[in-house]
XYZ file of C-alpha atoms in Angstrom:
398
model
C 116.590 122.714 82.149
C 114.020 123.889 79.565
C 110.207 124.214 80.909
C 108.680 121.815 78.484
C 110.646 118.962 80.239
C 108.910 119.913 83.656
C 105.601 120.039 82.204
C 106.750 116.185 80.768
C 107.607 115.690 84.309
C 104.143 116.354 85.739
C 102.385 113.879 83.261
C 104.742 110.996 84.601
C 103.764 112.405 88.053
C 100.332 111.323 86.997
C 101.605 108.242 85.071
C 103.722 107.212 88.027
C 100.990 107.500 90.873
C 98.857 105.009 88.557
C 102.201 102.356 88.243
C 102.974 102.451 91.786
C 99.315 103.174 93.776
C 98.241 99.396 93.703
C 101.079 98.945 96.659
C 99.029 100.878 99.100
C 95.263 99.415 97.632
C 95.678 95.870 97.087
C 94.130 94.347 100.167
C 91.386 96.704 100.048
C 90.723 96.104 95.995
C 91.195 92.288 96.643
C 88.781 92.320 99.229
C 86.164 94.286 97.042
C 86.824 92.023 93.941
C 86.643 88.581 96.181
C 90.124 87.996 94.753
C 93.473 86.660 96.958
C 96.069 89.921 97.311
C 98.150 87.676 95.064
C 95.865 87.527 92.714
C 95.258 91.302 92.350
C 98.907 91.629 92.649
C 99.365 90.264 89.080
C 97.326 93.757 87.516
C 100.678 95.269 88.444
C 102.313 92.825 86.147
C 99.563 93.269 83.319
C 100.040 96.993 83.338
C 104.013 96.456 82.963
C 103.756 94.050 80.234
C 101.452 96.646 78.295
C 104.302 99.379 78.922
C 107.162 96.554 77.759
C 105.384 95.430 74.520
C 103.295 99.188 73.551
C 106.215 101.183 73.712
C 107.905 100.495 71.182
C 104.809 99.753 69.384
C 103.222 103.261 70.180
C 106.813 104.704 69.374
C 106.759 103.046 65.796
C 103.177 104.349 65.062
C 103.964 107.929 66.590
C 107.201 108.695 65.068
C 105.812 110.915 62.360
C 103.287 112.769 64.345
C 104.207 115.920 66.050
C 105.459 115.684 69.641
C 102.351 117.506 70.995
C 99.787 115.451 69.512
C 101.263 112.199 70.727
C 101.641 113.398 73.851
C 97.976 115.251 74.367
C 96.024 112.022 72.807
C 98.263 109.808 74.670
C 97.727 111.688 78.276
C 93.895 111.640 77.537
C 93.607 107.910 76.468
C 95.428 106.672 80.071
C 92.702 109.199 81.698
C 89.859 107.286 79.689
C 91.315 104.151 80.787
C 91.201 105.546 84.907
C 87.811 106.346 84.348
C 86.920 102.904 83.082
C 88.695 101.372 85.690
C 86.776 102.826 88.533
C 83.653 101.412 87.426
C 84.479 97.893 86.752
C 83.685 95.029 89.065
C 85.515 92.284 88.117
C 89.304 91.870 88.202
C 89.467 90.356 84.156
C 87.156 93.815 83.535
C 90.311 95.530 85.077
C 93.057 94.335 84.246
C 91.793 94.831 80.473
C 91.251 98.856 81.947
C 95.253 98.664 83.044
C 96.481 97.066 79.872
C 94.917 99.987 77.846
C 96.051 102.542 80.626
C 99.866 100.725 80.179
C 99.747 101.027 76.365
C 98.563 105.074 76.759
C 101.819 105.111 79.242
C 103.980 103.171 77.368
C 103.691 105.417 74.129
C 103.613 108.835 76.590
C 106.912 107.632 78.088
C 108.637 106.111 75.046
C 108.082 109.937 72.985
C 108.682 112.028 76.262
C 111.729 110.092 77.063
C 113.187 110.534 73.180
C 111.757 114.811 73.427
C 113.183 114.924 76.931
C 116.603 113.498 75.646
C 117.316 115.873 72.488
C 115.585 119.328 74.786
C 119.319 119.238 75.946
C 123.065 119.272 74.773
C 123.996 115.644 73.875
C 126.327 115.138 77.094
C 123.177 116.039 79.212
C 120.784 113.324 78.882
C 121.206 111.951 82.272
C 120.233 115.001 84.059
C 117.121 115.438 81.531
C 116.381 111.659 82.100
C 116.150 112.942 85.677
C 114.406 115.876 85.933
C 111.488 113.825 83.659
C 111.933 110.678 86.190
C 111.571 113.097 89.183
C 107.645 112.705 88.299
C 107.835 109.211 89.164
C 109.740 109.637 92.061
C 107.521 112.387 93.482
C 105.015 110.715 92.605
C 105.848 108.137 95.003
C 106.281 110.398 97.941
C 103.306 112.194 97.007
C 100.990 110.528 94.805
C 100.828 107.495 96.131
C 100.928 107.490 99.618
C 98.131 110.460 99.323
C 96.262 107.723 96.832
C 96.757 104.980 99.486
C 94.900 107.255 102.512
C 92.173 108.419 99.687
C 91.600 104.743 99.010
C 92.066 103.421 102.941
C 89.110 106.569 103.224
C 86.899 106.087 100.593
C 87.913 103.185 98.876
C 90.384 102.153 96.122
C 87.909 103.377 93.173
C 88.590 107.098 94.411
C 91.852 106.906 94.237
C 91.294 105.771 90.375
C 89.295 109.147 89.766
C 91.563 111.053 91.167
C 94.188 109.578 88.857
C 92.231 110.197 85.900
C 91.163 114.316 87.218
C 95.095 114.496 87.603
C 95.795 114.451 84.088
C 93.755 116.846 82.623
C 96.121 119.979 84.473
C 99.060 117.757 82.618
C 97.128 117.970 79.227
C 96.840 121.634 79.933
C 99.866 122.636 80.561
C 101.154 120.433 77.705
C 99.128 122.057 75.202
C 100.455 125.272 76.296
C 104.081 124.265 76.818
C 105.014 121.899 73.925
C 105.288 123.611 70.418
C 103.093 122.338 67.841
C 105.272 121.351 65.374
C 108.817 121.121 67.434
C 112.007 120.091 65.213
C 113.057 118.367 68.541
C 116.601 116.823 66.624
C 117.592 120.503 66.696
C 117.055 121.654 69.777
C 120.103 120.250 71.201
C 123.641 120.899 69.854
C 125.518 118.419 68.174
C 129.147 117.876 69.090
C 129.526 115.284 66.363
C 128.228 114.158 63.320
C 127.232 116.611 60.756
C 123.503 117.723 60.817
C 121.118 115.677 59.037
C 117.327 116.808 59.337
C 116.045 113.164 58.028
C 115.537 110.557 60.388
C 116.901 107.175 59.994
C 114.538 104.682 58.734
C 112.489 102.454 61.052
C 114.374 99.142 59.732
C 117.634 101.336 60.835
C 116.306 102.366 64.452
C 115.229 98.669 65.470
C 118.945 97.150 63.930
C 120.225 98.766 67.010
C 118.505 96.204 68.707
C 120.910 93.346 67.547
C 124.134 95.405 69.795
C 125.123 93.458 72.564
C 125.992 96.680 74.443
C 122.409 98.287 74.184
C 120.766 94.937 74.432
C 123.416 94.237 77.813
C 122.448 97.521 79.292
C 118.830 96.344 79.077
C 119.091 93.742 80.485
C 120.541 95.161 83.912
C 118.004 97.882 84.046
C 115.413 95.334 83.487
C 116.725 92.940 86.453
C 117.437 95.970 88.915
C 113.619 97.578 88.094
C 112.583 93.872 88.752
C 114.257 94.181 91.965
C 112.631 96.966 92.871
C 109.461 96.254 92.164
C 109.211 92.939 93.330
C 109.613 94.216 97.177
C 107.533 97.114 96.521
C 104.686 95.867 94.918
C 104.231 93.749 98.108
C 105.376 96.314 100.549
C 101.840 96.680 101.981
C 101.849 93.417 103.762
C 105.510 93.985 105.314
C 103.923 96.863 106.409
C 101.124 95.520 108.499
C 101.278 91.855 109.028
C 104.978 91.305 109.780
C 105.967 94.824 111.741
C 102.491 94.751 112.539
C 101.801 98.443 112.215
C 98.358 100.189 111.316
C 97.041 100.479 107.925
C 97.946 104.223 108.109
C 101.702 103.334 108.220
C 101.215 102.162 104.530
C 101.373 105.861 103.343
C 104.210 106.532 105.811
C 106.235 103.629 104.054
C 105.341 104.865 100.382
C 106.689 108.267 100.987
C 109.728 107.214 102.530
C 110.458 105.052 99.645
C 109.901 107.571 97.473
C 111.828 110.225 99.193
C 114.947 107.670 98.634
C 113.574 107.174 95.642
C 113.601 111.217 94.633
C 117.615 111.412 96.302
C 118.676 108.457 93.919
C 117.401 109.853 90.467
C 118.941 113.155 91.420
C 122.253 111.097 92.288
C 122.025 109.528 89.156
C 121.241 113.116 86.937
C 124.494 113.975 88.780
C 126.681 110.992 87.676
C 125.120 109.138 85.611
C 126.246 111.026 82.125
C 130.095 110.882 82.977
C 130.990 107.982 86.330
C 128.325 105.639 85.668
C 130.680 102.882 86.265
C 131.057 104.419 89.471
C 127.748 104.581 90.516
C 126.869 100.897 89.942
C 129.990 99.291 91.405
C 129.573 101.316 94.564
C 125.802 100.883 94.655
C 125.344 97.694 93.604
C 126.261 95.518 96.782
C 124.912 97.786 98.969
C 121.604 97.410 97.153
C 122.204 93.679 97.234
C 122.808 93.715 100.988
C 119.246 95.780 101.557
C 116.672 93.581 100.526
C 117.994 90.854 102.716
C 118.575 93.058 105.821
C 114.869 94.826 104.991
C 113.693 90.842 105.323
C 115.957 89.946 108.390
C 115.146 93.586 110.199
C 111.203 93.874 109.241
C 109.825 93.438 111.983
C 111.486 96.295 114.024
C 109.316 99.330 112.411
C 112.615 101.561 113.136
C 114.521 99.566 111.086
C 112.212 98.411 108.348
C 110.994 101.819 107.765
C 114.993 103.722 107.728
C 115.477 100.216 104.809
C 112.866 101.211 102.975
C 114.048 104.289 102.324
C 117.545 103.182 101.470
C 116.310 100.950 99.644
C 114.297 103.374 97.444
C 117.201 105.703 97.006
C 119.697 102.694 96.021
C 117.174 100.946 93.251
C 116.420 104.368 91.508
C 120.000 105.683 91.524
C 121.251 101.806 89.818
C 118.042 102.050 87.176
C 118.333 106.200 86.235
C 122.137 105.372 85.937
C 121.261 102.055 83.282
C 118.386 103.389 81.975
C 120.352 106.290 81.111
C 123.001 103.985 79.504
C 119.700 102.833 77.236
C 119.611 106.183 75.667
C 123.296 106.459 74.876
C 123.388 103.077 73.470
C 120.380 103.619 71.397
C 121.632 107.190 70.362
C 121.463 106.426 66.587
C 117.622 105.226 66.750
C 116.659 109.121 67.658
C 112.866 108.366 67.374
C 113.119 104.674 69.176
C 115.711 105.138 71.875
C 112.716 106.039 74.695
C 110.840 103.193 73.713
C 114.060 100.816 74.208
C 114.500 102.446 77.696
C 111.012 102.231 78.661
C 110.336 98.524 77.527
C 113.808 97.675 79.428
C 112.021 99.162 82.586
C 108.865 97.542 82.073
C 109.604 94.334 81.570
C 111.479 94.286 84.588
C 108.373 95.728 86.475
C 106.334 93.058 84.634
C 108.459 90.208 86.161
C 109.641 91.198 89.563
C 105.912 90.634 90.820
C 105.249 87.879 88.865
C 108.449 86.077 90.503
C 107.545 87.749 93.993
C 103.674 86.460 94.039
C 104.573 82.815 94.626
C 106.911 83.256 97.271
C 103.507 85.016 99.298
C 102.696 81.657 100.030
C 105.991 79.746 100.637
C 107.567 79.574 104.656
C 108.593 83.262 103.736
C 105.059 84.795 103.893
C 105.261 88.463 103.275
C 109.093 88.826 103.311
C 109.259 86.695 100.276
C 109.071 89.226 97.795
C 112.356 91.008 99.562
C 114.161 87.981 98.903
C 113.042 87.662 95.700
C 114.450 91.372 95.281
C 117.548 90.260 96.465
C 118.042 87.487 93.916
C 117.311 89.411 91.075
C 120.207 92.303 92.346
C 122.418 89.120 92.332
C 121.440 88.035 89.098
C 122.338 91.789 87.931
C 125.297 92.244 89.563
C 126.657 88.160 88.153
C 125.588 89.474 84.687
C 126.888 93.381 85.109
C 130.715 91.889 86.862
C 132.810 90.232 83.904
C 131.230 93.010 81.334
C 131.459 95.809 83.606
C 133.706 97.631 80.520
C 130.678 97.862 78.901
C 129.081 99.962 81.304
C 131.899 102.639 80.991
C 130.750 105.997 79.004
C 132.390 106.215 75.549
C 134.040 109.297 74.294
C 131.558 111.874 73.509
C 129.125 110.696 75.557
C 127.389 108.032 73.409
């Protein structure tokens, strides 16, 4: 794999410690803002929606710069946002700091999933779309577990700086690592198709929009990211009110979800390009079967912390695998394709909390939200049965 797509990868690591850190700080920012933990539960919502509806805004509007300069100005507008953030005292204040934080993302994301995608040969993109997705996952193992203890030590609004310091090595080693100018569309060789140095127009890219087999794939990647992050986003109280463990077992949770989280993307850069089909039927009803046994089982730490990682591994090894089917599908929008695949992921991020937050107050308590996960898999798995076909890789790869 090329170098510029591990310098990509350590931006998301920075990117993905700010989408997943408000797991481990939401009862301490609640408490500080005089808010309900349901209530600051929705700013993981508002940040997804901004990813779902800027990328392929930010995509549109960056498709004629240079790779390097939407990336740098990008990176440095999500650190201004951070920075912003960890001065506010009211929860409107910043939730406005994480929309403009989610739009930064969303564009980063939607052009580094698009460069990551066409660094490699065309029948590679699923081990690309891993090695860039690896930043999330580590950043869950690392990141934010070490942003949880920096916030259960000195308060959520550290951990906030420290996202914002992180991304100035990632703008450095950007600047150094990503051409100026790159012709990105030839960087890869083509196995098809004759070589065309134009890019379709914008009216072309978004047409792709209207294929039921791009706009199917979508769909499941949305439902399965809602999945996961409607039992993670809540994970905190699992943690501490029903197995009744220490604060400090927070972190310990995090990283175990993200170490299943880092064995299912690399799964999925395995299989994803070429058995796809075999990833999701075999991974599919187990992941259905873990939320409720993560509900049933929580309040044996043994057992809720082994589900958690299994858990983690299952929901990224089902969403690399369909967001990877996202950038086959969308293969003839070259510039747009990222965007599609990030706004699939985000609006499932954007609506598994927003279905899990009511359930915090029904006879569930805290194990709502897994059951909530566990309805959404089903809804995936109803939708993803009788058009399974679909899911199948076409010749060539696309």
């Amino acid at each position: 794999m090329p170098l510029p797509l591990y310098l990509l990868a350590l931006a998301v690591f920075a990117m993905g410690t700010s989408e997943f850190m408000l797991a481990g700080l939401l009862p301490d920012l609640a408490a500080d803002l005089g808010v309900s933990v349901g209530a600051a539960g929705l700013l993981g919502p508002a940040f997804a929606a901004g990813m779902a509806l800027g990328a392929p805004l930010m995509a549109a509007l960056a498709r004629t710069w240079p790779a390097r300069t939407s990336l740098l100005g990008l990176l440095l507008a999500f650190a201004a946002a951070h920075a912003a953030g960890a001065i506010t005292t009211s929860l409107p204040l910043l939730c406005a700091t994480r929309v403009a934080a989610a739009l930064a993302c969303a564009g980063f994301l939607a052009v580094a999933l698009t460069t990551a995608a066409t660094l490699v040969a065309p029948d590679r993109k699923g081990r690309a779309l891993a090695v860039l997705l690896s930043g999330t996952t580590l950043a869950t193992i690392a990141g934010v577990p070490a942003g949880a203890a920096l916030g259960t030590l000195l308060g959520w609004r550290a951990t906030f700086w420290a996202v914002a310091a992180l991304c100035l090595p990632a703008a450095a080693g950007l600047l150094r690592g990503i051409p100026a100018a790159p012709a990105p569309h030839d960087s890869a060789p083509h196995d098809s198709a004759p070589h065309d140095t134009a890019e379709p127009a914008l009216r072309t890219e978004l047409a792709q929009l209207r294929r039921p087999r791009l706009l199917l794939v979508m769909a499941l990647g949305a439902l399965v990211n809602a999945a996961t992050f409607a039992g993670f986003t809540f994970l905190a109280p699992v943690v501490t009110d029903t197995a009744e463990l220490g604060r400090l077992w927070i972190p310990v949770a995090l990283v175990l979800f993200g170490a299943g989280s880092l064995l299912g993307v690399t799964t999925a850069g395995r299989l994803a390009d070429h058995r796809p089909r075999l990833l999701l039927a075999a991974g599919g009803p187990l992941l259905l079967a873990g939320w409720p046994a993560l509900a049933v089982l929580a309040e044996e730490p043994a057992a809720l912390l082994a589900l958690v990682f299994v858990q983690g591994a299952l929901s990224f090894a089902l969403g690399t695998t369909l967001i990877t089917r996202v950038l086959y599908e969308a293969a003839a929008a070259p510039t747009m394709a990222g965007s599609y695949a990030t706004a699939a992921l985000n609006v499932g991020a954007a609506t598994g909390p927003l279905v899990a937050a009511p359930t915090l107050g029904s006879s569930a308590g805290p194990l709502g939200p897994l059951w909530a996960s566990a309805l959404l898999v089903l809804l995936a798995l109803f939708a993803a049965v009788p058009l399974r076909g679909v899911l199948a890789p076409r010749h060539g790869g696309a």
